[in-house]
Coordinates of C-alpha atoms and ligand atoms in Angstrom, one line a residue:
M1 CA -48.1 15.1 -69.9
T2 CA -48.8 12.6 -67.1
E3 CA -46.0 11.7 -65.0
Q4 CA -45.0 8.2 -64.7
L5 CA -45.9 6.2 -62.0
F6 CA -43.5 3.6 -60.6
T7 CA -45.1 0.5 -59.2
L8 CA -41.9 -1.9 -58.1
G9 CA -42.0 -4.6 -55.8
L10 CA -40.7 -7.8 -54.6
I11 CA -42.1 -11.3 -55.4
G12 CA -41.3 -14.4 -52.9
Y13 CA -42.4 -16.3 -49.6
P14 CA -42.4 -15.3 -46.8
L15 CA -41.2 -11.6 -47.1
S16 CA -42.2 -9.7 -43.9
H17 CA -38.3 -9.4 -43.1
S18 CA -37.4 -7.5 -46.3
R19 CA -35.4 -4.3 -46.0
S20 CA -36.1 -3.7 -49.8
P21 CA -39.5 -1.3 -49.6
L22 CA -37.6 0.8 -47.1
L23 CA -34.4 1.2 -49.7
H24 CA -36.6 1.8 -53.0
N25 CA -39.2 3.9 -51.1
A26 CA -36.6 6.2 -49.9
A27 CA -34.8 6.3 -53.2
L28 CA -38.5 7.2 -54.9
R29 CA -38.8 10.0 -52.5
A30 CA -35.5 11.5 -52.9
L31 CA -36.0 11.4 -56.7
G32 CA -39.4 13.2 -56.2
L33 CA -40.8 9.9 -58.3
P34 CA -44.3 9.0 -57.7
G35 CA -44.8 5.4 -57.0
K36 CA -44.3 2.8 -54.2
Y37 CA -42.3 -0.7 -53.8
H38 CA -44.8 -3.2 -52.9
L39 CA -44.3 -6.9 -50.9
F40 CA -46.2 -9.5 -53.2
P41 CA -45.9 -12.4 -50.9
V42 CA -46.6 -15.2 -53.5
R43 CA -45.9 -18.8 -53.2
N44 CA -47.1 -20.6 -56.6
A45 CA -46.7 -20.1 -60.4
A46 CA -50.3 -18.7 -61.0
G47 CA -48.9 -15.8 -59.0
I48 CA -45.7 -15.2 -60.8
S49 CA -47.6 -15.6 -63.8
Y50 CA -50.0 -12.6 -62.8
L51 CA -47.2 -10.4 -61.6
C52 CA -45.1 -11.1 -65.0
Q53 CA -48.5 -10.0 -66.8
Q54 CA -48.6 -6.8 -65.0
I55 CA -45.3 -6.3 -66.2
R56 CA -46.0 -7.2 -69.9
Q57 CA -49.0 -4.6 -69.5
E58 CA -46.9 -2.0 -68.0
R59 CA -48.5 -1.9 -64.8
I60 CA -45.4 -2.8 -63.2
Q61 CA -42.2 -1.4 -63.8
G62 CA -39.8 -3.6 -62.0
L63 CA -39.8 -6.4 -59.7
N64 CA -37.0 -8.1 -57.4
V65 CA -37.3 -11.8 -57.0
T66 CA -36.2 -13.9 -53.6
I67 CA -36.4 -17.2 -52.3
P68 CA -38.2 -19.5 -53.0
H69 CA -38.5 -18.1 -57.0
K70 CA -35.1 -17.2 -57.9
R71 CA -34.7 -20.4 -59.9
T72 CA -38.1 -21.0 -61.0
I73 CA -38.9 -17.5 -62.2
L74 CA -36.7 -18.4 -65.4
S75 CA -39.4 -20.3 -67.1
F76 CA -41.4 -17.1 -66.9
L77 CA -39.0 -14.8 -68.8
D78 CA -38.6 -13.9 -72.4
E79 CA -34.8 -12.9 -72.2
T80 CA -32.2 -13.5 -69.3
K81 CA -29.2 -11.3 -68.9
P82 CA -25.8 -13.3 -69.4
V83 CA -25.1 -12.8 -65.9
A84 CA -28.4 -14.2 -64.5
E85 CA -27.9 -17.1 -67.0
V86 CA -24.6 -18.0 -65.8
V87 CA -25.6 -17.4 -62.1
G88 CA -28.7 -19.5 -63.0
A89 CA -30.7 -16.9 -60.5
V90 CA -32.6 -13.8 -61.3
N91 CA -33.3 -11.0 -58.8
T92 CA -34.5 -8.3 -60.9
L93 CA -37.4 -8.5 -63.4
Y94 CA -38.1 -5.3 -66.2
L95 CA -39.7 -5.2 -69.7
Q96 CA -37.0 -4.0 -72.4
D97 CA -38.4 -3.8 -76.1
G98 CA -41.6 -5.6 -74.9
K99 CA -39.8 -8.5 -73.5
I100 CA -39.9 -9.6 -69.8
V101 CA -36.0 -9.5 -69.0
G102 CA -34.7 -11.3 -66.2
D103 CA -31.2 -10.0 -64.6
N104 CA -29.1 -10.6 -61.5
T105 CA -27.5 -7.3 -59.4
D106 CA -26.1 -9.5 -56.9
A107 CA -23.0 -10.4 -58.4
E108 CA -22.6 -6.5 -59.2
G109 CA -23.3 -5.7 -55.6
F110 CA -21.0 -8.2 -54.0
L111 CA -18.0 -7.2 -56.4
Q112 CA -18.8 -3.2 -55.9
D113 CA -19.0 -3.8 -52.3
I114 CA -15.6 -5.8 -51.9
L115 CA -14.1 -2.8 -53.9
K116 CA -15.5 -0.2 -51.6
A117 CA -14.2 -1.9 -48.5
F118 CA -11.0 -3.5 -49.6
G119 CA -10.0 -1.8 -52.7
R120 CA -9.1 -2.5 -56.3
D121 CA -5.8 -3.6 -55.4
F122 CA -7.3 -6.3 -53.2
I123 CA -9.5 -7.6 -56.3
H124 CA -6.7 -7.2 -58.5
R125 CA -4.4 -9.5 -56.6
Q126 CA -6.7 -12.4 -58.3
G127 CA -6.4 -14.6 -54.9
R128 CA -8.2 -17.2 -53.7
G129 CA -12.0 -17.2 -52.6
L130 CA -13.7 -20.3 -50.3
I131 CA -17.6 -19.7 -50.4
L132 CA -19.3 -21.6 -47.7
G133 CA -22.8 -22.6 -49.5
A134 CA -23.9 -23.2 -53.1
G135 CA -27.2 -21.3 -53.3
G136 CA -28.0 -18.3 -55.6
A137 CA -25.8 -15.9 -53.3
A138 CA -22.8 -18.3 -53.7
R139 CA -22.9 -18.6 -57.2
A140 CA -23.5 -14.6 -57.7
A141 CA -20.2 -14.3 -55.5
A142 CA -18.1 -16.9 -57.3
Y143 CA -19.2 -15.2 -60.7
A144 CA -17.9 -11.9 -59.6
L145 CA -14.3 -13.3 -58.4
L146 CA -14.1 -15.6 -61.3
Q147 CA -14.9 -12.8 -63.7
N148 CA -11.6 -10.9 -62.1
G149 CA -9.6 -13.9 -62.2
W150 CA -10.1 -15.4 -59.0
N151 CA -9.6 -19.2 -58.2
V152 CA -12.8 -20.4 -56.4
T153 CA -13.7 -23.0 -54.3
V154 CA -17.1 -23.8 -52.9
A155 CA -18.0 -25.6 -50.0
V156 CA -21.3 -28.0 -50.3
R157 CA -23.3 -30.2 -47.8
R158 CA -24.9 -31.8 -50.8
S159 CA -22.8 -33.5 -53.5
S160 CA -25.6 -33.4 -55.9
Q161 CA -25.9 -29.6 -55.7
G162 CA -22.1 -29.2 -55.7
N163 CA -22.1 -31.2 -59.2
Q164 CA -24.8 -28.9 -60.7
F165 CA -23.2 -25.8 -59.6
R166 CA -19.5 -27.2 -61.3
S167 CA -21.4 -28.2 -64.6
D168 CA -23.6 -25.1 -65.1
F169 CA -20.5 -22.7 -64.9
S170 CA -18.2 -25.2 -66.7
S171 CA -20.8 -24.7 -69.8
H172 CA -19.9 -21.2 -69.7
G173 CA -16.2 -21.7 -69.4
L174 CA -15.7 -21.1 -65.7
V175 CA -14.1 -23.4 -63.3
V176 CA -15.1 -24.0 -59.8
D177 CA -13.4 -26.3 -57.3
I178 CA -16.2 -28.1 -55.1
I179 CA -15.2 -29.5 -51.8
D180 CA -17.3 -31.1 -49.0
F181 CA -18.4 -29.3 -46.1
S182 CA -16.6 -30.7 -43.7
K183 CA -13.6 -29.8 -41.4
D184 CA -11.1 -32.1 -43.1
H185 CA -11.7 -30.4 -46.5
L186 CA -12.1 -26.8 -44.9
V187 CA -8.7 -26.9 -43.3
R188 CA -6.8 -27.5 -46.7
N189 CA -7.9 -24.4 -47.9
N190 CA -6.0 -21.2 -47.2
P191 CA -8.4 -18.5 -49.1
D192 CA -7.8 -14.6 -49.4
L193 CA -11.5 -14.3 -48.7
L194 CA -13.5 -16.8 -46.8
I195 CA -17.3 -16.2 -47.5
N196 CA -20.4 -17.4 -45.8
A197 CA -23.2 -17.7 -48.2
T198 CA -25.5 -19.8 -46.4
P199 CA -28.1 -18.5 -44.0
V200 CA -26.4 -20.4 -40.8
G201 CA -26.4 -17.3 -38.2
M202 CA -29.3 -15.3 -39.5
T203 CA -31.7 -14.2 -37.1
P204 CA -33.4 -15.7 -35.1
N205 CA -30.8 -18.5 -35.2
I206 CA -27.9 -16.1 -34.2
A207 CA -26.1 -18.6 -32.0
D208 CA -25.1 -20.7 -35.1
S209 CA -22.0 -20.1 -37.4
P210 CA -21.2 -22.0 -40.5
W211 CA -17.3 -22.6 -39.6
P212 CA -16.8 -25.1 -37.3
A213 CA -15.9 -23.7 -33.6
D214 CA -12.8 -25.6 -33.2
L215 CA -11.0 -24.9 -36.5
P216 CA -9.1 -21.8 -36.7
Y217 CA -9.9 -19.4 -39.6
P218 CA -7.7 -19.4 -42.4
N219 CA -4.8 -17.1 -41.3
K220 CA -4.5 -14.5 -44.0
A221 CA -8.6 -14.5 -45.1
I222 CA -10.5 -11.3 -44.6
I223 CA -13.9 -12.6 -43.5
Y224 CA -17.1 -11.7 -45.4
D225 CA -20.6 -13.0 -44.3
L226 CA -23.5 -12.1 -47.1
I227 CA -25.9 -11.8 -44.0
Y228 CA -26.7 -8.5 -42.6
N229 CA -29.2 -9.7 -40.2
P230 CA -28.1 -9.5 -37.5
P231 CA -25.1 -7.3 -38.6
K232 CA -22.4 -8.9 -36.6
T233 CA -23.2 -12.8 -36.6
K234 CA -21.3 -15.2 -35.0
F235 CA -19.0 -16.0 -37.7
L236 CA -18.1 -12.0 -37.7
A237 CA -17.6 -11.5 -34.3
R238 CA -15.3 -14.3 -33.7
A239 CA -13.2 -13.2 -36.7
K240 CA -13.3 -9.9 -35.1
M241 CA -12.1 -10.8 -31.9
E242 CA -9.3 -12.7 -33.7
G243 CA -8.1 -9.5 -35.2
K244 CA -9.3 -10.0 -38.7
Q245 CA -11.0 -7.8 -41.4
T246 CA -14.5 -8.5 -41.7
R247 CA -17.4 -7.4 -43.8
N248 CA -21.3 -8.0 -43.5
G249 CA -23.7 -8.3 -46.3
S250 CA -25.7 -4.7 -46.0
G251 CA -23.1 -2.8 -48.2
M252 CA -23.9 -5.6 -50.8
L253 CA -27.6 -5.5 -50.4
I254 CA -27.7 -1.7 -50.9
I255 CA -25.4 -1.8 -54.1
Q256 CA -27.6 -4.6 -55.6
A257 CA -30.9 -2.6 -54.9
E258 CA -29.2 0.6 -56.4
A259 CA -28.3 -1.3 -59.5
S260 CA -32.2 -2.8 -59.6
F261 CA -33.5 0.9 -59.1
N262 CA -31.2 2.0 -62.0
R263 CA -32.6 -0.9 -64.3
W264 CA -36.4 0.2 -63.5
T265 CA -36.3 3.8 -63.9
G266 CA -33.3 4.6 -65.8
L267 CA -32.1 6.8 -62.8
Q268 CA -29.1 6.6 -60.0
S269 CA -30.6 6.5 -56.3
P270 CA -28.9 9.7 -55.1
P271 CA -25.5 8.6 -53.1
G272 CA -26.2 7.5 -49.6
V273 CA -29.9 7.7 -49.7
M274 CA -30.6 4.1 -49.5
Q275 CA -27.5 3.5 -47.0
K276 CA -29.0 5.9 -44.7
A277 CA -32.7 4.5 -44.8
F278 CA -31.1 1.5 -44.0
Y279 CA -28.8 2.7 -41.1
R280 CA -31.9 4.8 -39.7
F281 CA -34.0 1.7 -39.7
E282 CA -31.3 -0.9 -38.0
H283 CA -30.6 1.7 -35.6
N284 CA -34.4 2.2 -34.6
L285 CA -34.8 -1.5 -34.4
Q286 CA -32.0 -2.0 -32.1
R287 CA -32.9 0.8 -29.7
S288 CA -36.6 -1.1 -29.8
E289 CA -34.8 -4.3 -28.9
V290 CA -33.0 -3.0 -25.7
Ligands
NAP1 P1 -30.1 -20.5 -50.8 O1 -30.6 -20.5 -52.4 O2 -31.1 -21.2 -49.9 O3 -28.9 -21.1 -50.4 C1 -28.2 -21.4 -49.0 C2 -26.9 -22.4 -49.4 O4 -26.5 -22.4 -48.3 C3 -27.5 -23.7 -49.7 O5 -26.3 -24.3 -50.7 C4 -27.9 -24.5 -48.7 O6 -27.7 -25.9 -48.7 C5 -26.7 -24.0 -47.7 N1 -26.7 -24.7 -46.3 C6 -27.8 -24.0 -45.5 N2 -27.8 -24.5 -44.4 C7 -26.5 -24.9 -44.4 C8 -25.7 -25.5 -43.5 N3 -26.3 -25.6 -42.1 N4 -24.6 -26.1 -43.4 C9 -24.1 -26.3 -44.4 N5 -24.7 -25.6 -45.8 C10 -25.9 -24.9 -45.7 O7 -29.9 -19.1 -50.3 P2 -29.1 -17.7 -50.9 O8 -30.1 -16.9 -51.8 O9 -28.3 -18.4 -51.6 O10 -29.1 -16.9 -49.7 C11 -27.9 -17.3 -48.9 C12 -27.5 -16.1 -47.7 O11 -27.0 -14.8 -48.5 C13 -28.6 -15.7 -46.8 O12 -28.5 -15.8 -45.6 C14 -29.1 -14.7 -47.7 O13 -29.9 -13.5 -46.6 C15 -27.6 -13.8 -48.2 N6 -28.1 -13.1 -49.3 C16 -27.5 -11.8 -48.8 C17 -27.4 -11.0 -49.8 C18 -27.1 -9.5 -49.7 O14 -27.4 -8.7 -50.9 N7 -26.1 -9.1 -48.7 C19 -28.2 -11.3 -51.2 C20 -28.4 -12.6 -51.1 C21 -28.4 -13.3 -50.4 P3 -29.0 -26.9 -48.9 O15 -29.5 -26.7 -50.2 O16 -28.7 -28.4 -48.5 O17 -29.6 -26.3 -47.7

């Protein structure tokens, strides 16, 4: 019997900073599975269509999808999982019963990471979340909180994006409050969880923060940044200095990757394997930058 070869990968553009090959190749190695996770830097529909054909012909077993294709990919699918449908973004593709299926593991990654970091009681409190930004990651975080009975407010800089967010969620019976991304509106919120779902503060723009410098953080909020590069953004560094509980996006990244790996292979990445690969890489990166 020939052993199954796993050809996995990531579609997006640009991709040079992706940590996904590191995580998935570590899991393949740890399980002794032959195969590799590749980067497919694809800019246009022709490239996406070609890779979808490769899935259909079972030459590729699974793909992740990232910027700028998380929403455009929807038109290439035979089926969309409910979570990807509500979130309106796909980050994982695979073939199921002959159909190309689009799934989203970001919401699961976010929720499981919150549970891991702050415990079940924190989630069961059904508190208030304030999300900065209204892109795919913000939608995944909003979905995860709403599913657990939280109230969710989303701060947007473009009202058209906010209206679309609200109407997409409301067509699935989910209610979000949309506010303008301005000091006047941010100050009126007192969330239990403040989440940065914008790219503001990400490498190389590490001196930036999405939270206004002259606005105090909400007094009872845990501060969560979806960014993992750098590990301590300006947004988190200030919160830490003010004695707040903080969390960066590395836990979410690892858990969403484990969930995608499971969809593709039917197997669990052995506990800690992706995490170790991630932290070894970050540690070496920091040493090389000293
Ligand atoms: P996206 O779809 O491009 O959305 C980004 C959102 O932030 C948009 O609403 C954008 O508004 C807004 N934004 C950008 N710059 C802003 C600014 N200066 N002020 C206010 N709003 C601003 O990106 P995404 O996929 O949601 O990703 C967002 C962040 O989450 C990225 O840093 C990404 O790396 C991170 N992420 C982490 C994980 C993880 O596993 N840890 C997973 C997914 C994403 P406009 O549309 O007007 O630009």
